[in-house]
Coordinates of C-alpha atoms in Angstrom, one line a residue:
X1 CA -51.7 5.0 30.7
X2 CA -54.7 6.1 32.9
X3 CA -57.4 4.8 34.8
X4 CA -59.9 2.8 33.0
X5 CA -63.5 4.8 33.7
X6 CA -65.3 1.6 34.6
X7 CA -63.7 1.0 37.9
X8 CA -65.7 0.7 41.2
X9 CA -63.4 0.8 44.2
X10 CA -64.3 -0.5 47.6
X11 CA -62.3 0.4 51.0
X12 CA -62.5 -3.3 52.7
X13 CA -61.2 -3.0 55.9
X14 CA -58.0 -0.8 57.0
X15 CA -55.4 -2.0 54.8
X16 CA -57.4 -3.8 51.4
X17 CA -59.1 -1.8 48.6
X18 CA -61.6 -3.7 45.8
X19 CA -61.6 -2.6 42.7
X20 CA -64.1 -4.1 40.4
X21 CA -63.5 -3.6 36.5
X22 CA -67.2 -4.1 34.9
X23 CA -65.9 -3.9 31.2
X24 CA -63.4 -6.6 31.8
X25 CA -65.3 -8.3 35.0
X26 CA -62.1 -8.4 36.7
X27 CA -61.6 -8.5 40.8
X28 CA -58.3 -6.8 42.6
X29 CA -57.5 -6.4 45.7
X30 CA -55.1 -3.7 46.4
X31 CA -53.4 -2.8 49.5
X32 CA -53.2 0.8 50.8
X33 CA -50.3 1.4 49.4
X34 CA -50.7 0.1 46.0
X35 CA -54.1 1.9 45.8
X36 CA -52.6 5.5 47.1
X37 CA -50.3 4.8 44.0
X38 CA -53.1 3.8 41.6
X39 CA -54.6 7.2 42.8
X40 CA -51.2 8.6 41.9
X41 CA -50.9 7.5 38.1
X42 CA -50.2 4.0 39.4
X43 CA -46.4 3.9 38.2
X44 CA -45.1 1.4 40.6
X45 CA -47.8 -0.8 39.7
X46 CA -48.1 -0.3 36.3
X47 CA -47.7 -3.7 34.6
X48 CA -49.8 -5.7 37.2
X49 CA -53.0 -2.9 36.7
X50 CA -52.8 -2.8 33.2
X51 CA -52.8 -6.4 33.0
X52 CA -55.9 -6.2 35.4
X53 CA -57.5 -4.1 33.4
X54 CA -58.2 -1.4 36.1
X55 CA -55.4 0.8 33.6
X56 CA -55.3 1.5 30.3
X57 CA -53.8 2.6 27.3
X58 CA -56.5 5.1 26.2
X59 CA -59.4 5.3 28.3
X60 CA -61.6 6.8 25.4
X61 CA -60.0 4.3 23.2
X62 CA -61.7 1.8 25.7
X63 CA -65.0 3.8 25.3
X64 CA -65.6 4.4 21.8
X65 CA -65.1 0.5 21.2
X66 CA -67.4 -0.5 23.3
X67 CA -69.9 2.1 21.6
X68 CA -68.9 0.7 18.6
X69 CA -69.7 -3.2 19.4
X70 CA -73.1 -2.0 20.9
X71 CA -73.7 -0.1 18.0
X72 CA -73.0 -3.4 15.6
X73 CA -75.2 -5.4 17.9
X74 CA -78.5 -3.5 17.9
X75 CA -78.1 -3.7 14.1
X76 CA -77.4 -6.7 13.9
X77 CA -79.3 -8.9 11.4
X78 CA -78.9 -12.3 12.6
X79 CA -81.9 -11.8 15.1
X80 CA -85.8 -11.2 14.1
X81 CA -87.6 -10.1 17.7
X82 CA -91.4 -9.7 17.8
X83 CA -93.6 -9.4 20.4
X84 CA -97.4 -9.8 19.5
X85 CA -100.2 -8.9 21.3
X86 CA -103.3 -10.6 19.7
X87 CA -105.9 -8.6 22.0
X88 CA -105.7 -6.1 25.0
X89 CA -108.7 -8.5 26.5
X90 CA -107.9 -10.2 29.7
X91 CA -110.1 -12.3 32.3
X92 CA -108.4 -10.5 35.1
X93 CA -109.0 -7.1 37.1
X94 CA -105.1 -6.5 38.5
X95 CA -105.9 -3.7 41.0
X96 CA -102.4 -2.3 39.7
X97 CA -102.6 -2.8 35.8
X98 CA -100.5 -0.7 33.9
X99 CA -103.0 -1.0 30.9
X100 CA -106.3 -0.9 33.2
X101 CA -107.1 2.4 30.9
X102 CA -107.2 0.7 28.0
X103 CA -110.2 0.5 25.8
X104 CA -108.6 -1.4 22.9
X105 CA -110.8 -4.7 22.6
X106 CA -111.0 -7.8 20.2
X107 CA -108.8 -10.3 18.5
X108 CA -106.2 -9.8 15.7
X109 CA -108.5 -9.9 12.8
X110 CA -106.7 -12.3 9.9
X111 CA -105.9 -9.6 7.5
X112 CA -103.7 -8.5 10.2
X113 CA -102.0 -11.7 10.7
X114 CA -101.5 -12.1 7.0
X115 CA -99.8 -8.8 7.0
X116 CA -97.5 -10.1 9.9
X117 CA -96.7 -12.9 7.9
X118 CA -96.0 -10.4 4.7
X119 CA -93.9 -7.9 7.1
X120 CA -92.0 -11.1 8.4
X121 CA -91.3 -12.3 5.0
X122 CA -90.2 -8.5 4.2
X123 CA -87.4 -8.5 6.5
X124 CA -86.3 -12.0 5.6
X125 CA -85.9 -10.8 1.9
X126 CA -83.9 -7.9 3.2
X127 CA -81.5 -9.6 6.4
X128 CA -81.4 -13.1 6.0
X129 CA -82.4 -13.5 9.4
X130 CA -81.0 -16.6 11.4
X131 CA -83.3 -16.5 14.4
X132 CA -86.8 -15.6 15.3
X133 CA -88.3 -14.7 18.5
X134 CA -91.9 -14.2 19.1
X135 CA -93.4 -13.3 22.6
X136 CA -96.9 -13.3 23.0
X137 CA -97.9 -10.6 24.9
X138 CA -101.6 -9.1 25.9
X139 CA -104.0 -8.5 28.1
X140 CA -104.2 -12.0 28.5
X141 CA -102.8 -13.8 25.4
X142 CA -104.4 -17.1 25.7
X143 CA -108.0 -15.9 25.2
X144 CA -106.8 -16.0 21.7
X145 CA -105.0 -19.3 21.5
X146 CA -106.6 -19.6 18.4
X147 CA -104.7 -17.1 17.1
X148 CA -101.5 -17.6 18.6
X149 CA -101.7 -21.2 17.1
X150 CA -102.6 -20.3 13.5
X151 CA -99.6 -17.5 13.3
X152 CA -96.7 -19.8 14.5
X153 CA -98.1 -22.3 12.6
X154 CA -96.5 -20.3 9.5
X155 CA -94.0 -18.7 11.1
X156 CA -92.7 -22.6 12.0
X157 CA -93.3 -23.5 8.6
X158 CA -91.5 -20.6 7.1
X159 CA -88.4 -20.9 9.6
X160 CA -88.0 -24.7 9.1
X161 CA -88.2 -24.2 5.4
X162 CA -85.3 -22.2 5.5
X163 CA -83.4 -23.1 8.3
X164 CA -83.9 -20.9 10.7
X165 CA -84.4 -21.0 14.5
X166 CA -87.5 -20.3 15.6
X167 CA -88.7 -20.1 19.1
X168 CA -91.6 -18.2 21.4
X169 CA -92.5 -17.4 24.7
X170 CA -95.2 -16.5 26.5
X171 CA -96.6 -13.7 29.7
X172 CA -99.3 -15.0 30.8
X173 CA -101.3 -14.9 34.1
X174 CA -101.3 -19.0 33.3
X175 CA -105.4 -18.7 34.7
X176 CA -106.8 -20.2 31.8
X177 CA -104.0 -22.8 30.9
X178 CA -105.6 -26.3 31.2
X179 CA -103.7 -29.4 30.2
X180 CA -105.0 -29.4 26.7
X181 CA -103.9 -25.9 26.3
X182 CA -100.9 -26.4 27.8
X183 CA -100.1 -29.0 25.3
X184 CA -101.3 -26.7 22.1
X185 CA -99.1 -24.0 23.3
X186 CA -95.7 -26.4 23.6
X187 CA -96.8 -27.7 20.2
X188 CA -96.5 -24.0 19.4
X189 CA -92.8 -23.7 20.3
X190 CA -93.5 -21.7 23.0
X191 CA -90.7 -22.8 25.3
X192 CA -90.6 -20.4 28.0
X193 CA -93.7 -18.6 29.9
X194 CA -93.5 -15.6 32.7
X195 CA -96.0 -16.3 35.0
X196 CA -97.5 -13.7 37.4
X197 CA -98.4 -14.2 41.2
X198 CA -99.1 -11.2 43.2
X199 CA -98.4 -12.9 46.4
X200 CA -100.1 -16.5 48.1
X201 CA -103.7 -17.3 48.0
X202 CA -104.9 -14.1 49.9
X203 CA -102.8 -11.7 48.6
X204 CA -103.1 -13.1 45.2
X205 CA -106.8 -13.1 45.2
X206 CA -107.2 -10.1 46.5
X207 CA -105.4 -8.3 43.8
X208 CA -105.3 -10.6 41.1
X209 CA -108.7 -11.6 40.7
X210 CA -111.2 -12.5 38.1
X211 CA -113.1 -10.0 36.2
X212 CA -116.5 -10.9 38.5
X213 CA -114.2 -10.8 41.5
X214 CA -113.7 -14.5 42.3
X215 CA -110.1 -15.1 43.4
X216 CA -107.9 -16.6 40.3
X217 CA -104.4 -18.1 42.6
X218 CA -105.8 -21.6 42.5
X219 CA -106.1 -21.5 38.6
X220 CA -102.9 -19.9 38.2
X221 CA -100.9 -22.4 39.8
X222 CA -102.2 -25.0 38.2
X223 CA -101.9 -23.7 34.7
X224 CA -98.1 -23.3 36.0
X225 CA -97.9 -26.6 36.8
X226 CA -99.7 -27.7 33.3
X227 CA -97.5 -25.8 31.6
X228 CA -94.2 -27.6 33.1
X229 CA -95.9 -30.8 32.9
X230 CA -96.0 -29.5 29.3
X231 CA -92.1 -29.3 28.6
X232 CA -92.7 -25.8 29.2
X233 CA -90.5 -24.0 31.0
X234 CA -91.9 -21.3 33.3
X235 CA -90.8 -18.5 35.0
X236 CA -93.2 -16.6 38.0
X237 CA -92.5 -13.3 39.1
X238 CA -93.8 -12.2 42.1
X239 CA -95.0 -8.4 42.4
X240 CA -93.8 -7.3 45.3
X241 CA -94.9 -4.5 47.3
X242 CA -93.6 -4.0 51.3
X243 CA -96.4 -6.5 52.3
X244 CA -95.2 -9.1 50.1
X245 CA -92.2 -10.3 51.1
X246 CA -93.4 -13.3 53.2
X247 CA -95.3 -14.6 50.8
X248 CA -92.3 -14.6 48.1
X249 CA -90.7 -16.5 50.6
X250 CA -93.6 -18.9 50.5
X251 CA -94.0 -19.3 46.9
X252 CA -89.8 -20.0 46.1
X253 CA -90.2 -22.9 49.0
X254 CA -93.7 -23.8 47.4
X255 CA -92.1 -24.4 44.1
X256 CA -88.0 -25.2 45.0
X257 CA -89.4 -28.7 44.1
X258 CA -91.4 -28.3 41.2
X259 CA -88.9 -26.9 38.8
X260 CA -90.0 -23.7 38.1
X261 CA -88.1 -20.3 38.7
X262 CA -89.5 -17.5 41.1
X263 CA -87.8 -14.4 41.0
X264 CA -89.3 -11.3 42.7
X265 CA -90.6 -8.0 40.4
X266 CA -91.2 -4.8 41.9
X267 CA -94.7 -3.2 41.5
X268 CA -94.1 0.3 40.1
X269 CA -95.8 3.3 39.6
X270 CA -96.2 3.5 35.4
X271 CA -99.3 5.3 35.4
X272 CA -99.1 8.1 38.6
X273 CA -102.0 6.0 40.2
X274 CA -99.3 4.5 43.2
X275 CA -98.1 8.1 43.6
X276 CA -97.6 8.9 47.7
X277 CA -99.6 5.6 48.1
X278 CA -102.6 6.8 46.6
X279 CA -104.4 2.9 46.2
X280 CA -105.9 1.9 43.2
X281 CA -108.5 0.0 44.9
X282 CA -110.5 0.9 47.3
X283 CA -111.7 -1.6 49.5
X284 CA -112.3 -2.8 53.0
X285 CA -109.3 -5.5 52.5
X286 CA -106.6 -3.7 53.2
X287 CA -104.8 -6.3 51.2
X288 CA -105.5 -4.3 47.8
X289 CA -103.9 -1.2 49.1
X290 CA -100.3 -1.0 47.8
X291 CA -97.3 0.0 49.5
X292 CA -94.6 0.5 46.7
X293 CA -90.8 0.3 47.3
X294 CA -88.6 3.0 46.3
X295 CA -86.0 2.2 43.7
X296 CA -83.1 2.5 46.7
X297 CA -85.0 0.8 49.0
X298 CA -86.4 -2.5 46.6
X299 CA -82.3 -2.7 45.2
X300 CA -81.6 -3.5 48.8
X301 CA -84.7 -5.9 49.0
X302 CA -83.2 -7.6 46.2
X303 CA -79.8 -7.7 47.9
X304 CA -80.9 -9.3 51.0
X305 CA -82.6 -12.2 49.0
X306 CA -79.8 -12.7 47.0
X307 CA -77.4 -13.2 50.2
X308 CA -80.0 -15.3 51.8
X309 CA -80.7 -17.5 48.8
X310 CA -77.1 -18.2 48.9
X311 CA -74.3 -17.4 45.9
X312 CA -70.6 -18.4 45.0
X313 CA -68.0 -17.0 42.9
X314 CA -69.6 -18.4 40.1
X315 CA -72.9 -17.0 40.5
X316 CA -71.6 -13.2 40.9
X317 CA -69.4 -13.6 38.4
X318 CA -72.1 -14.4 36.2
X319 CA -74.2 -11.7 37.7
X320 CA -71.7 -8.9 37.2
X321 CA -71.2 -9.8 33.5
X322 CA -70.8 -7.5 30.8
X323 CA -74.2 -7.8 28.8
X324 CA -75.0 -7.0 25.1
X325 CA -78.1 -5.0 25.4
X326 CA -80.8 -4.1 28.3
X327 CA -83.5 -5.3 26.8
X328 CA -85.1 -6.5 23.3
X329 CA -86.0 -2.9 22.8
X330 CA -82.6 -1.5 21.6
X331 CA -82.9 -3.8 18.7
X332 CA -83.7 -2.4 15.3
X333 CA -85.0 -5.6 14.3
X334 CA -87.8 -5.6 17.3
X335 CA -90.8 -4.9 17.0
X336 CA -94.2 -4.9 19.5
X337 CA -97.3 -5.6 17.1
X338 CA -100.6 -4.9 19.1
X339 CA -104.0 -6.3 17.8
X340 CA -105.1 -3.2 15.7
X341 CA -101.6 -3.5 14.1
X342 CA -100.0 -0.8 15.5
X343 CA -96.2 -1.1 15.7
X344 CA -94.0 -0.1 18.5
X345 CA -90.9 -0.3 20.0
X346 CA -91.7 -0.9 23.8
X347 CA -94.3 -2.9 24.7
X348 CA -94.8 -0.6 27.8
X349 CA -95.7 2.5 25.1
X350 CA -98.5 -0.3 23.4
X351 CA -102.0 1.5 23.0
X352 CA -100.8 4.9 23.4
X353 CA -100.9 5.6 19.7
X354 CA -98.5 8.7 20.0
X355 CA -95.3 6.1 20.4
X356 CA -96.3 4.3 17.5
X357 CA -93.8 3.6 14.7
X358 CA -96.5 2.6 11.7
X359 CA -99.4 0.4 11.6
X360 CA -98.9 -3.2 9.7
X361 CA -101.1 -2.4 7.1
X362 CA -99.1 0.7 6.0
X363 CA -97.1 1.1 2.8
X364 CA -94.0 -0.1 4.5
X365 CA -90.6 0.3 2.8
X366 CA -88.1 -2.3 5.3
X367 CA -85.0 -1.1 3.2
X368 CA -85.2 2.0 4.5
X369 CA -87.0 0.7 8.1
X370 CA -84.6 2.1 11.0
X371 CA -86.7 2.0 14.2
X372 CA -83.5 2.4 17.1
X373 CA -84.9 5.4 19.2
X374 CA -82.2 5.0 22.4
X375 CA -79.2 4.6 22.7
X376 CA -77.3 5.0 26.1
X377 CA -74.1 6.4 24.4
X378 CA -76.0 9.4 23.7
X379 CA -77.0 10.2 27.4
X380 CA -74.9 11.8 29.1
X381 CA -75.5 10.6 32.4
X382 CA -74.8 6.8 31.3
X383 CA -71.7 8.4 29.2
X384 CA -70.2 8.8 32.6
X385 CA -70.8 5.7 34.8
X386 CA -68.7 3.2 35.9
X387 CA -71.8 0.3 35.4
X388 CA -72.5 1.1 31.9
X389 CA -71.0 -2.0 30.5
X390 CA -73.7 -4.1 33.1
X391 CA -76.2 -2.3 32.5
X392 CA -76.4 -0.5 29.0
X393 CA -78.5 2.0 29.7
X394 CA -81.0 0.3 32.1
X395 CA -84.8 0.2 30.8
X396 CA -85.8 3.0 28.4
X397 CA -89.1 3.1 30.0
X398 CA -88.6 3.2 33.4
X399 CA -86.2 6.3 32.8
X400 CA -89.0 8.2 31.2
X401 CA -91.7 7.2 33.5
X402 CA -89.9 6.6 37.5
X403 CA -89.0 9.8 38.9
X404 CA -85.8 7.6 39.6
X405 CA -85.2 5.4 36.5
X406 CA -81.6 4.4 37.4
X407 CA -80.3 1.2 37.5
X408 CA -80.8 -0.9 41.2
X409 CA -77.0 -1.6 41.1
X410 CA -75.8 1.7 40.9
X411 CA -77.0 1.6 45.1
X412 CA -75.8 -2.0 46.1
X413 CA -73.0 -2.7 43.9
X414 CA -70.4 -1.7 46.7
X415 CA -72.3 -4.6 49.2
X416 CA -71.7 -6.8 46.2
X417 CA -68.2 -6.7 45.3
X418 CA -67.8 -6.9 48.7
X419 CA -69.3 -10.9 48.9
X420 CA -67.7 -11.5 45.9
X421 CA -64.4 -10.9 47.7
X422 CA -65.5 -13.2 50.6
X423 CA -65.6 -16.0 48.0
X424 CA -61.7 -16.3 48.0
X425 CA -59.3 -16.6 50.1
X426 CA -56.7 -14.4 51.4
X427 CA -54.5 -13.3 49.1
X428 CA -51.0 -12.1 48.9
X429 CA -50.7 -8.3 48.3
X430 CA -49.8 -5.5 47.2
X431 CA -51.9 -6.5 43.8
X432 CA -53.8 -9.8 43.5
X433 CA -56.4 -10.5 40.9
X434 CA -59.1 -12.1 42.6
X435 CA -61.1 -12.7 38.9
X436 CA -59.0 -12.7 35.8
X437 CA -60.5 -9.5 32.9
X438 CA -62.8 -11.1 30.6
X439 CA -61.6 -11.3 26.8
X440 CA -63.8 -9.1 25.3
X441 CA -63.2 -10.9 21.8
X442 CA -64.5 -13.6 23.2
X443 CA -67.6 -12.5 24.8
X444 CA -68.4 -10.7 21.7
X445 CA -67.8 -13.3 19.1
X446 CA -71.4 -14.6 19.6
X447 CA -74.2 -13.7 17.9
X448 CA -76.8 -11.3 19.7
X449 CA -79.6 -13.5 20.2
X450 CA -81.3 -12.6 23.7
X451 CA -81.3 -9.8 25.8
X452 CA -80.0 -8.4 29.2
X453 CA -83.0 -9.1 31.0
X454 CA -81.8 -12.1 32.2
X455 CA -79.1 -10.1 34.2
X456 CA -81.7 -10.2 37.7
X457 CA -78.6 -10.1 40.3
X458 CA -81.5 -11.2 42.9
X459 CA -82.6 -14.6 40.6
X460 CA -78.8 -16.0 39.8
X461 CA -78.6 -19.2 41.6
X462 CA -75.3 -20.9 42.7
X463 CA -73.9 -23.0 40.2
X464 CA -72.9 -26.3 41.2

């Protein structure tokens, strides 16, 4: 037997050591002297830590597997991800727009949503797919609501034909979102939206506004609130910076009521324009200029809001999870579709024609189509940390664009094992298991459907 390499430990006072397993989720609390003999091969104890899963059999055994399921689960064909940009136009001047350089403009023209269709139809002939997902992405997707409701009209109709699940979401800055659109865009199937605020009415105006510099919060909210009056559900993030944090306060008390989500997003620097502070905008109102969190420093943000927005056993537990994937993007079968047809594999990478896969009008053979460019079992950084199974890799992007890429738990995991701990009571040493190891046969028997972005240790509310 050895150690299993996916334990964190935590000294928790003079005579208790935490030891959080994040393949198997489980929680033991050691004494000193069973944890001196864990260090020691863990022979005393042997039966209790193998049944905690902090030991195993073959530690490389215990690696390779899990290698092996994410390798089956980012080709897996049950699931049919796209995310469509119909045009890079938006009706907003973000002073800290990632795609401000752009110079793409125009809608989708049809011969390029016919040729979605076709590509669509493609990989149906080849997988048999049993979901689709379509995100509508921009600029500012609902300038071209037009187009967004003439595409799902087919892709409904081809789904429901052949009994398959469809269903869509939305980013949006929600500005031009009235009740009537609302209602077009739930008749859609879009289901879910991701709102952005930068902050409350000042803030927000300030570096959020219109494209003739009239503030757009006011509009914003309301298509929010059109949207949930819709039976959409919607999510806003708020892009934080250091002189945001009052106002995310604000906004989660503003809409505790209204049933919508707030979760905080970190402003980051994608295009070396944030560098050293360096502000995009310059301006008199000192309420453009940007001061942007570290990685270190927003992971303990996060932690702070996620103590003071109150948790339970339940919550962290769900926090900690094992998840499938990071993101969408590890997916062979996803695919980012911008309104020239270009075809990429990060919507981050859309416009910058050097990432591009192929273009939807090429002569396209999907038998042969692989299109997985990352894989986290190849790096060897992530080969060797304990949070790999939580985090799979963290986001392909931000490691090839943040001078520090890593993952925000790999700073405030120690702080959290530590609250989960305080969720029980004390315990009877030398070796209790606080959380029982998760059956990975279990977890694994559903189909891969969504993503790890919902893993946002910050957003998990207590379950009741």
């Amino acid at each position: 037997m050895e150690l299993s390499p996916f334990n964190v430990v935590v000294e928790n006072g003079a005579d208790e050591y935490l030891v959080f397993n994040t393949l198997r989720s489980s929680l033991v609390v050691l004494s000193a002297d069973a944890y001196s003999d864990l260090e020691a091969g863990g022979k005393q104890f042997s039966e209790a830590f193998l049944n905690a899963g902090i030991m195993t059999h073959n530690a490389q055994a215990d690696y390779d597997l899990q290698r092996k399921q994410f390798d089956k689960d980012v080709r897996s064909k049950d699931l049919l991800a796209l995310c469509i940009a119909p045009s890079y136009d938006c009706n907003l001047a973000c002073t800290y727009c990632y795609e401000k350089n752009q110079s793409i403009s125009g809608a989708m023209t049809p011969e390029i949503l016919d040729r979605i269709f076709w590509f669509v139809g493609e990989i149906y002939q080849r997988d048999h797919f049993k979901y689709l997902h379509v995100q509508w992405y921009g600029g500012e997707p609902v300038i071209s609501i037009d187009t967004i409701e003439s595409l799902s009209a087919k892709l409904i109709a081809f789904c429901d034909a052949r009994g398959i699940a469809y269903g869509a979401e939305l980013i949006s800055n929600t500005t031009l979102i009235d009740q009537e659109k609302a209602v077009r865009l739930a008749a859609s199937r879009v289901t879910t939206t991701m709102a952005a605020l930068a902050g409350c009415k000042q803030l927000h105006d300030c570096r959020r506004p219109k494209r003739g510099g009239q503030g757009s919060f006011d509009e914003a909210v309301q298509g929010i609130l059109n949207l949930r009056d819709a039976g959409v559900q919607v999510n806003v993030t708020v892009n934080m910076d250091k002189k945001t944090l009052d106002d995310y306060r604000s906004l989660r008390k503003r809409f505790a009521g209204e049933g919508v989500a707030v979760t905080p997003t970190p402003i980051q620097d994608y295009t070396d324009d944030l560098s050293a502070n360096a502000h995009i905008a310059k301006s008199e109102n000192e309420s453009t200029n940007l001061d942007v969190y570290t990685r270190e420093e927003y992971s303990w943000l996060t932690y702070e809001l996620f103590k003071e927005e109150g948790y339970n056993a339940q919550s962290l537990k769900r926090s900690l999870g094992v998840i499938r994937n990071f993101c969408r993007g590890q997916l062979e079968n996803y695919f980012v579709i911008d309104a020239p047809g270009d075809v990429y594999k990060c919507d981050g990478r859309m416009g910058y024609k050097e990432y591009a896969l192929f273009n939807i009008n090429d002569d396209i053979d999907v038998e042969t189509l692989s299109t997985i460019n990352y894989n986290p079992f190849d790096d060897q950084l992530c080969k060797t940390c304990a949070i790999l199974p939580i985090c799979k890799g963290q986001c392909a992007w931000d490691r090839a664009t943040q001078e520090d890429g890593s993952h925000p738990l790999l700073y405030t995991i120690h702080a959290y094992i530590k609250d989960y701990r305080s969720c029980f009571e004390d315990v009877e040493k030398p070796v209790s298991v606080l959380v029982e190891p998760t059956n990975l046969d279990q977890l694994y028997a559903n189909p891969v459907i969504g993503d790890g972005l919902t893993f946002a240790i910050y957003a998990s509310a207590p379950s009741e």
